[in-house]
XYZ file of C-alpha atoms in Angstrom:
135
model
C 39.022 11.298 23.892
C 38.175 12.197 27.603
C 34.927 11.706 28.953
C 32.733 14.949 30.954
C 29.786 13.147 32.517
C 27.865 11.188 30.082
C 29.640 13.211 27.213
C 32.407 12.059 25.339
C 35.012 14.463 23.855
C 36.401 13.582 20.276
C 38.967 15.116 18.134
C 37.947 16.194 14.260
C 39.016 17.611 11.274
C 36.365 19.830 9.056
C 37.502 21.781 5.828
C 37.500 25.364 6.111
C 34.359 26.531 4.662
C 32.394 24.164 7.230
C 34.024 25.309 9.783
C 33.318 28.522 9.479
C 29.616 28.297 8.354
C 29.672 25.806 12.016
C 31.312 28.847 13.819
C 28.732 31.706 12.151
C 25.793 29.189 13.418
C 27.447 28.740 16.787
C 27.088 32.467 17.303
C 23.562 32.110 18.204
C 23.140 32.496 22.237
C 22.440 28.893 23.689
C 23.862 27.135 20.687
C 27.633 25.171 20.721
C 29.317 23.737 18.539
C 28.799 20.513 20.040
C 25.750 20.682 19.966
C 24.792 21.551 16.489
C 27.532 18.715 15.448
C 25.687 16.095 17.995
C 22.413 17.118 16.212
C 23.731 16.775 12.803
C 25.092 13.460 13.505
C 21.815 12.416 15.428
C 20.043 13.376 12.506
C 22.403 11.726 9.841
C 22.404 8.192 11.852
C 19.039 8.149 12.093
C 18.968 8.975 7.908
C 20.826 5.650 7.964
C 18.636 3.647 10.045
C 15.832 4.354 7.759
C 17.820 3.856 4.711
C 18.465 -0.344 6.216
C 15.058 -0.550 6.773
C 14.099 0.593 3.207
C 16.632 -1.902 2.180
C 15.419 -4.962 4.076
C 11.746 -3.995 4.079
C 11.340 -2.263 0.247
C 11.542 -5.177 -2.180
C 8.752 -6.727 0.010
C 5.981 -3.418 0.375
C 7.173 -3.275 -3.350
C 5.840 -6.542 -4.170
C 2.581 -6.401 -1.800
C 2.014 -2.980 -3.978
C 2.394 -4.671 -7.174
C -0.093 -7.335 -5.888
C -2.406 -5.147 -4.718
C -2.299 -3.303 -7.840
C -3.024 -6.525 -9.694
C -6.456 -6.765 -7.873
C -7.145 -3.624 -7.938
C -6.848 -4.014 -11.887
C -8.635 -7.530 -12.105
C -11.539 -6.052 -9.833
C -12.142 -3.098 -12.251
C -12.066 -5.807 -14.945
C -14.585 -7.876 -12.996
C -16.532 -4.639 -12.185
C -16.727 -4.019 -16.130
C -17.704 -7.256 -17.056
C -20.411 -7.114 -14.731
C -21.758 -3.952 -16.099
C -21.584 -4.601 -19.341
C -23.554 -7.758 -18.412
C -26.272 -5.785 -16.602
C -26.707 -3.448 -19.381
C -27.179 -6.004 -22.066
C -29.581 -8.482 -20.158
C -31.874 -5.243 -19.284
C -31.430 -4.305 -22.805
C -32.395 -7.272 -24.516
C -34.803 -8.950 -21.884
C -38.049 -8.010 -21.743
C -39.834 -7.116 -18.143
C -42.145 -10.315 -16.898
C -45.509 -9.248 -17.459
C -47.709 -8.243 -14.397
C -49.838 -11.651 -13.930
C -47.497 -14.099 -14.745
C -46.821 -16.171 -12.005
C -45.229 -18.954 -13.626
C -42.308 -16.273 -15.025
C -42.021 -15.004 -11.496
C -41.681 -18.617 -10.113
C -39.492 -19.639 -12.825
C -37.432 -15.942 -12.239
C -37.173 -16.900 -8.357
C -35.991 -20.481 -8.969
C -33.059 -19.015 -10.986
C -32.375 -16.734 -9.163
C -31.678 -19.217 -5.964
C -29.779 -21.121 -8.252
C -27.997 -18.310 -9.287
C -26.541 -17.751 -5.534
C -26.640 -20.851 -4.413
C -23.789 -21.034 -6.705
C -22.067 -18.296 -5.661
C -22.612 -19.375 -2.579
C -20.509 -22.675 -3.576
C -17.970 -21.173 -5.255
C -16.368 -19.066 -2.634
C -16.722 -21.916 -0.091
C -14.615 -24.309 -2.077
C -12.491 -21.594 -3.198
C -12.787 -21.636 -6.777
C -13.594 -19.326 -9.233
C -16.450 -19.457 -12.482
C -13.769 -20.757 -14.523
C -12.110 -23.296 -12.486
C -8.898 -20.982 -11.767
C -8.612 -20.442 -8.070
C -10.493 -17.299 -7.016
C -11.516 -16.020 -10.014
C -8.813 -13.466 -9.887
């Protein structure tokens, strides 16, 4: 190897066929050999460099993905539920009537009660069943 500025020279051996297909390529005006090898080895290394960080950073995204798809799933499940609970309560309940107070009062009181809970659930960090978040 001998050394032309901040270039160093090095010695190879390519089969035939790639040599020529390097040599047709090299014909082009402003291209060298050297330079279409120096890009095809940029290019390869760099292949590589990705390739370690898939390794050392893949199982991980893999298992925040699988995670993620859990709660995606558990939310549509939660989403369902909800509906399905919406639907049968307007369904089956009937409207308070226009003058009743009392039924409004009473509807309020639940209804405070109703988030109040909520409320207290997600500061203590449990769920409606006593199993962490819920999810």
């Amino acid at each position: 190897m001998s050394a032309r500025g901040s270039q160093v020279r090095h010695q190879l051996f390519l089969e035939r066929g790639l040599s020529d297909r390097l040599a047709l390529l090299a014909r082009k005006p402003g291209v060298t050999k050297s330079t279409i090898l120096a890009e095809a080895l940029e290019t390869w290394l760099t292949r590589q460099g990705v390739n370690e960080l898939q390794q050392r950073f893949g199982p991980r995204l893999d298992g925040l993905a699988r995670v993620l798809a859990r709660i995606e799933r558990n939310s549509q499940i939660e989403i369902e539920i909800l509906a399905l609970l919406v639907r049968y309560l307007l369904a089956s309940v009937p409207p308070v009537a226009e003058g009743d107070d009392v039924a409004r009062a009473q509807g309020r009181e639940r209804f405070e009660w109703f988030t109040a809970k909520v409320v207290e659930a997600f500061r203590e960090g449990r769920g409606s069943f006593g199993s962490g978040t819920g999810s």
